[in-house]
Short mmCIF file of C-alpha atoms and ligand atoms in Angstrom, two decimals:
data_model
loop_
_atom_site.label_atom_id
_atom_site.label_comp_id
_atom_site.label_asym_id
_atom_site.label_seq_id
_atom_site.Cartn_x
_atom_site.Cartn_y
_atom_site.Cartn_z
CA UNK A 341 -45.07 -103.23 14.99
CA UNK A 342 -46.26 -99.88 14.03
CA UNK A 343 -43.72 -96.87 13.30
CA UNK A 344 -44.72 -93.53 13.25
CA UNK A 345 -42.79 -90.57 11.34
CA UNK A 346 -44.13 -86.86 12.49
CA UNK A 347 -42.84 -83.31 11.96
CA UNK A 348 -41.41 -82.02 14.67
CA UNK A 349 -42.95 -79.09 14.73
CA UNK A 350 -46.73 -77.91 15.69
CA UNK A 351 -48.86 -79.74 13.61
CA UNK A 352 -46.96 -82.78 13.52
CA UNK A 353 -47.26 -83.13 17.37
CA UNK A 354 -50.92 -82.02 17.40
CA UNK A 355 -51.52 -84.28 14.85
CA UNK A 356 -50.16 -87.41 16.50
CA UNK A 357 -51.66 -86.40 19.91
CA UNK A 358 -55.20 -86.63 18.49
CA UNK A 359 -53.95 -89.85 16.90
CA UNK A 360 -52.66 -91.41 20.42
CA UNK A 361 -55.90 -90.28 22.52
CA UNK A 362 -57.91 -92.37 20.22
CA UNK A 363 -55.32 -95.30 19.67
CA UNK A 364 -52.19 -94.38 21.34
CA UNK A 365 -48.83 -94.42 20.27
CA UNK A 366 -46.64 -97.20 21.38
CA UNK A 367 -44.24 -98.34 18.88
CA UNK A 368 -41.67 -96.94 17.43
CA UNK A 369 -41.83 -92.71 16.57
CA UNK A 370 -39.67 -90.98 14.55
CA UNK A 371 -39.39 -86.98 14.37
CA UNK A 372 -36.67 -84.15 14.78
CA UNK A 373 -36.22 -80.79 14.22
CA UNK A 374 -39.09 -78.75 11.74
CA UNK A 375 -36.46 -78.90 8.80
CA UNK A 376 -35.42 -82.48 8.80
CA UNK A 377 -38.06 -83.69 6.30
CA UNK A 378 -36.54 -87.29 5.23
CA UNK A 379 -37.71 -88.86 8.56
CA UNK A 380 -38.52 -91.91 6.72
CA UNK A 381 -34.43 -92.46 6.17
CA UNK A 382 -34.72 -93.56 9.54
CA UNK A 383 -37.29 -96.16 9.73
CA UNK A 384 -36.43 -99.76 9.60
CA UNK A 385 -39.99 -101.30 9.34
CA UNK A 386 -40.40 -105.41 7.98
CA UNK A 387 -43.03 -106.90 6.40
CA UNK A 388 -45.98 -106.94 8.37
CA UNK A 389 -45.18 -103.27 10.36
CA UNK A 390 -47.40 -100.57 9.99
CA UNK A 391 -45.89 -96.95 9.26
CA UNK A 392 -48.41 -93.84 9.87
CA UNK A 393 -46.79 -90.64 8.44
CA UNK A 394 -47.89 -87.27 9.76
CA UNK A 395 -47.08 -83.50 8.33
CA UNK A 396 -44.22 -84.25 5.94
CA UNK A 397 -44.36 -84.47 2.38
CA UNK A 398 -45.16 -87.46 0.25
CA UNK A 399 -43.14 -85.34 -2.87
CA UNK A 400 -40.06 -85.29 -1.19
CA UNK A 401 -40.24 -88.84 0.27
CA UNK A 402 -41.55 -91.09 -2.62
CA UNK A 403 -38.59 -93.00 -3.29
CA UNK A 404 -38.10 -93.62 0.52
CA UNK A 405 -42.17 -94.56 0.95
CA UNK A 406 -42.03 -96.61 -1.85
CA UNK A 407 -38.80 -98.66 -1.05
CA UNK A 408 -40.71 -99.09 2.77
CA UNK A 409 -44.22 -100.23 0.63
CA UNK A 410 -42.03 -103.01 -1.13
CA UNK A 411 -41.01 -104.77 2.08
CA UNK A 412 -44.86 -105.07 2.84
CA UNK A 413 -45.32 -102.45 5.24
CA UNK A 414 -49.04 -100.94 4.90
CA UNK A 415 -48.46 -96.82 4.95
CA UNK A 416 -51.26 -94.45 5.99
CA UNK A 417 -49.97 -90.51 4.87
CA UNK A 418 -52.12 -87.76 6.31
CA UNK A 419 -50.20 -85.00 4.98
CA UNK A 420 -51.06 -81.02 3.14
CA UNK A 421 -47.92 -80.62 1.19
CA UNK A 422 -47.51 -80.96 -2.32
CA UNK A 423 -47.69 -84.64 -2.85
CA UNK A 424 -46.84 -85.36 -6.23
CA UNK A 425 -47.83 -87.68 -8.61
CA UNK A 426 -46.81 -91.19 -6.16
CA UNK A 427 -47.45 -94.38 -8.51
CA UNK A 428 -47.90 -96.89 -5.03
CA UNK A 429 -50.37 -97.80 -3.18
CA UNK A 430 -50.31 -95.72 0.03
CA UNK A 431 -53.41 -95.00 1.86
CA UNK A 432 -53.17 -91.28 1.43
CA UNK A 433 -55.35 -88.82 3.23
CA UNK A 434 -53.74 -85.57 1.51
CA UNK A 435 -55.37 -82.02 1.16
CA UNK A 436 -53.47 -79.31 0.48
CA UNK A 437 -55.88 -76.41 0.63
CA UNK A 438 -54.28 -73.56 1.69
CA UNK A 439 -56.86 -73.57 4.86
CA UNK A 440 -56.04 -76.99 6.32
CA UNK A 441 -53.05 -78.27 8.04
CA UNK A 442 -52.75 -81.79 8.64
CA UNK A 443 -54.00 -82.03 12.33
CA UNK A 444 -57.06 -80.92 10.72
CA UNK A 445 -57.34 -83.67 8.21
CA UNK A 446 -56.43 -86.63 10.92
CA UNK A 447 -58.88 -84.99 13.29
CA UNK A 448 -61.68 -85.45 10.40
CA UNK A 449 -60.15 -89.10 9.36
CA UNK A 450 -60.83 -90.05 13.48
CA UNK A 451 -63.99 -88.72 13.34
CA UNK A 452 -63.67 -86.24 16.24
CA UNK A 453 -63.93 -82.54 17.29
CA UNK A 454 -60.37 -81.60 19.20
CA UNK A 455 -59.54 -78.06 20.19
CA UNK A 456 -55.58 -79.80 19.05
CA UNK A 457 -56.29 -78.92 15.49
CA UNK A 458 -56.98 -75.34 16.45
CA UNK A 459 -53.24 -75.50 18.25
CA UNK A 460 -52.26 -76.75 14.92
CA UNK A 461 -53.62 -74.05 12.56
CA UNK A 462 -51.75 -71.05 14.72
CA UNK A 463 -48.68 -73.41 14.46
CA UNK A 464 -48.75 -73.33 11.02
CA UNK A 465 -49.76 -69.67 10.59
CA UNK A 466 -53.26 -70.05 9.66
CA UNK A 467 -54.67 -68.21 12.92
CA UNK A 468 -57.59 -66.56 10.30
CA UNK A 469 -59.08 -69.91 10.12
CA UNK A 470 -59.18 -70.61 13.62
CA UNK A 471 -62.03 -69.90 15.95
CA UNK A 472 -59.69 -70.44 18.89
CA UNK A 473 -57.56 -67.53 19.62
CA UNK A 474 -57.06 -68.41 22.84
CA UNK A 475 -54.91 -71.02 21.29
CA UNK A 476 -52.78 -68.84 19.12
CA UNK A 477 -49.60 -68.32 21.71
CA UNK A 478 -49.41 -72.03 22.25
CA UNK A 479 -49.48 -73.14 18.90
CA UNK A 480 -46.63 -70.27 18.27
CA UNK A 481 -44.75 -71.53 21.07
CA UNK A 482 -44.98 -75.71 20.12
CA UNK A 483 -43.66 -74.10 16.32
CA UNK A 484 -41.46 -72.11 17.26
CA UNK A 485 -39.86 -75.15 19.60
CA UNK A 486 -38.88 -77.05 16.15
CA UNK A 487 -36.56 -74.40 14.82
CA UNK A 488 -32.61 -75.72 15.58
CA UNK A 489 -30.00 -76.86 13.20
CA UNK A 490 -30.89 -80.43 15.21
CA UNK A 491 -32.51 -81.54 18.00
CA UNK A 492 -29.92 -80.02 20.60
CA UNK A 493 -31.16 -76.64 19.61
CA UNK A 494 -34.21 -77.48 21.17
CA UNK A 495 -35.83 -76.78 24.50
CA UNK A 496 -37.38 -80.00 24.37
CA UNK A 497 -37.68 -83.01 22.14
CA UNK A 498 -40.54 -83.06 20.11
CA UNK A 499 -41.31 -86.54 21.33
CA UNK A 500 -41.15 -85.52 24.90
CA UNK A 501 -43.45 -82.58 23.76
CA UNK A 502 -45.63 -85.00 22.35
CA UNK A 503 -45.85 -87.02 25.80
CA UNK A 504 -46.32 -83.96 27.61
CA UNK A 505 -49.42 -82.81 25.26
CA UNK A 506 -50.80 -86.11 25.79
CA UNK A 507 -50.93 -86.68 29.52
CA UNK A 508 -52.75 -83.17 29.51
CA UNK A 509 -54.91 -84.74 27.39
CA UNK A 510 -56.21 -80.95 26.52
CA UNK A 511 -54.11 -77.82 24.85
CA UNK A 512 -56.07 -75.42 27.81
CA UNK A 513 -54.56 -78.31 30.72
CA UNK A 514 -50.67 -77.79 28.73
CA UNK A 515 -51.51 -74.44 29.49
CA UNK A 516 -50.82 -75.26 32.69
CA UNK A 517 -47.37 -76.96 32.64
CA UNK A 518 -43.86 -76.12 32.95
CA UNK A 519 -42.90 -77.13 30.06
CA UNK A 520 -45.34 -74.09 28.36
CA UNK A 521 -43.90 -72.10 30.89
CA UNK A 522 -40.36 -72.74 29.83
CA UNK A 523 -41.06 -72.30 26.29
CA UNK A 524 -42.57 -69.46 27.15
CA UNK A 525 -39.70 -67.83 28.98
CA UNK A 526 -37.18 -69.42 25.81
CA UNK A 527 -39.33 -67.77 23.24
CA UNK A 528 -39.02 -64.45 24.96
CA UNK A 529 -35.24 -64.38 25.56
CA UNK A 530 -34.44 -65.18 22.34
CA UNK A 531 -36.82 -62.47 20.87
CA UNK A 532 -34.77 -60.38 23.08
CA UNK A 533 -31.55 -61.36 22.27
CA UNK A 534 -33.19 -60.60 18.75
CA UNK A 535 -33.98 -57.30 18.99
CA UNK A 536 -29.94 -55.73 18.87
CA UNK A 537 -30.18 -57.28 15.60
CA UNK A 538 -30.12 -54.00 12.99
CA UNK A 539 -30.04 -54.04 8.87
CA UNK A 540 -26.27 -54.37 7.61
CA UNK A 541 -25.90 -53.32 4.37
CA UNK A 542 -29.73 -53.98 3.30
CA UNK A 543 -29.65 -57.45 5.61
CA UNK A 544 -30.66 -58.77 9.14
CA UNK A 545 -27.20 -60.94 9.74
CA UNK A 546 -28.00 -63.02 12.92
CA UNK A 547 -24.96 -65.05 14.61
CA UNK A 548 -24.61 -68.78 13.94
CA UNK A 549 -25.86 -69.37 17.80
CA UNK A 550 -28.65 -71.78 18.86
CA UNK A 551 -31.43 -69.36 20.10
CA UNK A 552 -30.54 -67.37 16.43
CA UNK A 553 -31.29 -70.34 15.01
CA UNK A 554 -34.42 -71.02 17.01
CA UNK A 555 -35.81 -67.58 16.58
CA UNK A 556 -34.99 -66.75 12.60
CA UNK A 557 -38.56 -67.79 11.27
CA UNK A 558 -40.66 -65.64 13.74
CA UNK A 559 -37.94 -62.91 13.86
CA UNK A 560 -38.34 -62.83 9.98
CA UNK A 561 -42.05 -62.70 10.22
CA UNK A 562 -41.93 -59.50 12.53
CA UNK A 563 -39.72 -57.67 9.97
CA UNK A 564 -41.98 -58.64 7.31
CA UNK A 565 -45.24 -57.66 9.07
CA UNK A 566 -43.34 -54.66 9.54
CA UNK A 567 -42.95 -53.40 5.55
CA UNK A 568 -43.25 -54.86 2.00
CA UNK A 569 -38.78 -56.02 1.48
CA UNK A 570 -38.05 -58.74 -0.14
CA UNK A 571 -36.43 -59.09 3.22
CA UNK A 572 -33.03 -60.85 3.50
CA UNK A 573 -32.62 -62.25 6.98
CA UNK A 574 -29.57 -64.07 7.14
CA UNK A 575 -27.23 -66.39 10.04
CA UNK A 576 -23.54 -66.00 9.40
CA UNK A 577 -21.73 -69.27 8.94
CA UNK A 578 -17.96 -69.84 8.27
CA UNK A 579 -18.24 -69.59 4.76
CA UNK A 580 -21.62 -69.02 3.60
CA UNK A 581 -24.87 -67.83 4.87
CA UNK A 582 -28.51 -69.43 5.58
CA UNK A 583 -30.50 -67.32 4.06
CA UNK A 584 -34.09 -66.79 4.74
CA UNK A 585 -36.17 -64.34 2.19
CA UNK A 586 -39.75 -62.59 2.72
CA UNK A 587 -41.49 -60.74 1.03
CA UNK A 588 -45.20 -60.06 -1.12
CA UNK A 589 -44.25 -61.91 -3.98
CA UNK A 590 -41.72 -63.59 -6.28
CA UNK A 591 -39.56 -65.17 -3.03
CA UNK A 592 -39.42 -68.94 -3.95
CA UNK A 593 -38.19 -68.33 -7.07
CA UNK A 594 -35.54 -65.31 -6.39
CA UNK A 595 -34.24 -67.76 -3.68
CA UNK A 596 -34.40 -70.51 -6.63
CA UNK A 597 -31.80 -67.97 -9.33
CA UNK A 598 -29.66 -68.72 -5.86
CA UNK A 599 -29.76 -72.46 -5.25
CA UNK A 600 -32.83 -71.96 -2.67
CA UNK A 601 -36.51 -72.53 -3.17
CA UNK A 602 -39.67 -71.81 -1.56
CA UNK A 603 -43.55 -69.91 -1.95
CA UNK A 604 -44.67 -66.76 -3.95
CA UNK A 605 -44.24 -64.50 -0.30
CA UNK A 606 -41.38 -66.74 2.08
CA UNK A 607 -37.83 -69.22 0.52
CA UNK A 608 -34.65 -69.87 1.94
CA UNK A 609 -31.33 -70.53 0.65
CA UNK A 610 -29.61 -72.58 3.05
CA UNK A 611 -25.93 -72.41 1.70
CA UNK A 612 -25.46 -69.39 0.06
CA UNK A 613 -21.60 -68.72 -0.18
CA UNK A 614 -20.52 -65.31 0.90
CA UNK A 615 -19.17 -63.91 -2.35
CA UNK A 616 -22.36 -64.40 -3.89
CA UNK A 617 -24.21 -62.58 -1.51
CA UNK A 618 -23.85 -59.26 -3.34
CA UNK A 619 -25.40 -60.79 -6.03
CA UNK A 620 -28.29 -61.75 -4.00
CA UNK A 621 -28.38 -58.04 -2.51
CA UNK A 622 -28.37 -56.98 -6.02
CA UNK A 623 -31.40 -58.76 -6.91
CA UNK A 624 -33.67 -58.11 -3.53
CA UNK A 625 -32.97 -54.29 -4.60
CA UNK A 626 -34.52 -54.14 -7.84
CA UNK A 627 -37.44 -55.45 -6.27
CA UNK A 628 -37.15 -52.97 -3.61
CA UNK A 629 -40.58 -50.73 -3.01
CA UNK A 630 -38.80 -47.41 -4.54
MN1 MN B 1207 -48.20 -78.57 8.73
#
């Protein structure tokens, strides 16, 4: 049997359409929402399965990939985040340029030309490198459809976005579909809803409420486009706070002093409890433009 494990967000899905046009994709898929990165916890494959991994990283998931390689299950990881230094013997098809994403790399390991990969790169924010903007709102939209705290979030399943991108066969046919047209219309209520959202005491704080949850990543991207922060765009939970932090540099590791991590411009804390976030305020000021 062959298993799949995907991201649920843009690239993953572009990544395994391209795959299933050229071989399909019966078997047995695993995905969920954009942050749940230890798919593999949730395949069961015996010796003699095939697993093909798309967009997740090979770093966080060695132990898992390498308990799944014992049972003599061949692996192929197309992948471009960090992968660490994994001592198995994976058939890895990793590239972490900053100008690739991995819809890219499988469309180069099938050897064929697929406007999908273009989808991809706006998915994962690399519209410069594209020469399809045309494709830029979809690839947005497919993205922006894996933010939730879990798959009820969701306007759709990324699996039953998957089958959906596949029986158009092209991203300019999903164009065409309701289900663009209702992500469409979800995207653009929640940036709505969005908007009321002002700065509390130096912070976005957005309610613990699925579309919050859906919109946070492109709602923090607008503030950032907006001016230099560090930006602290938070959702209020009981006791704590998930944090997300932008910003032109420094990010990942003022979100690390805080239990978070991330890049040099974008991190996250995803538990930060309330007392501490003066502390955390305290910090983003001094690196306030002044
Ligand atoms: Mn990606």
């Amino acid at each position: 049997m062959r298993w799949f494990a995907y991201n649920g967000d843009a690239d993953g899905i572009c990544s395994m359409v391209q795959w299933g046009l050229v071989h399909g994709i019966e078997g047995k898929r695993i995905t969920g929402v954009k942050r749940d990165i230890e798919l593999l916890r949730k395949v069961f494959a015996k010796e003699g399965d095939e697993l093909v991994v798309m967009d997740i990283s090979l770093a966080r998931n060695a132990s898992l990939a390498s308990d799944i390689e014992r049972n003599g299950v061949k692996i192929q990881w197309f992948d471009h985040h960090l992968a660490g230094s994994y001592k198995g013997n994976i058939e890895t098809y990793i590239d972490n340029s900053p100008s690739v994403c991995t819809a890219i790399i499988v469309q180069e390991y099938l050897g064929i030309k697929s406007n999908w990969s273009q989808v991809a790169l706006h998915g994962d924010g690399l519209s410069d490198v594209s020469t399809m903007p045309n494709l830029k709102e979809l690839g947005e939209l497919l993205n922006y459809n894996g933010y939730g705290k879990d798959i009820s979030d969701l306007h759709f399943h990324p699996d039953t976005l998957l089958l959906s991108c596949m029986q158009a066969k092209t991203p300019e046919m999903f164009l065409e579909t309701k289900e663009f047209e209702i992500l469409k219309k979800g995207f653009a209520k929640d940036i709505e809803k969005s908007e009321s959202i002002s700065l509390r005491d130096g912070a976005y704080i957005l309610p613990n409420e699925a579309w919050a949850r859906r919109v946070v990543g492109v709602f923090a991207h607008r503030i950032n486009s907006e001016s230099s922060g560090p930006h602290v765009i938070a959702i209020e939970k009981e006791g704590s706070y998930q944090i997300s932090l932008r910003g032109q540099s420094g990010i990942g590791e003022l979100c690390a002093m805080f239990g978070g991590g991330g890049r040099e411009t974008a991190g996250g804390i995803d538990d930060l409890p309330k007392e501490d976030m003066a502390a955390l305020m305290n910090e983003v000021d001094t690196r306030r433009d002044k």
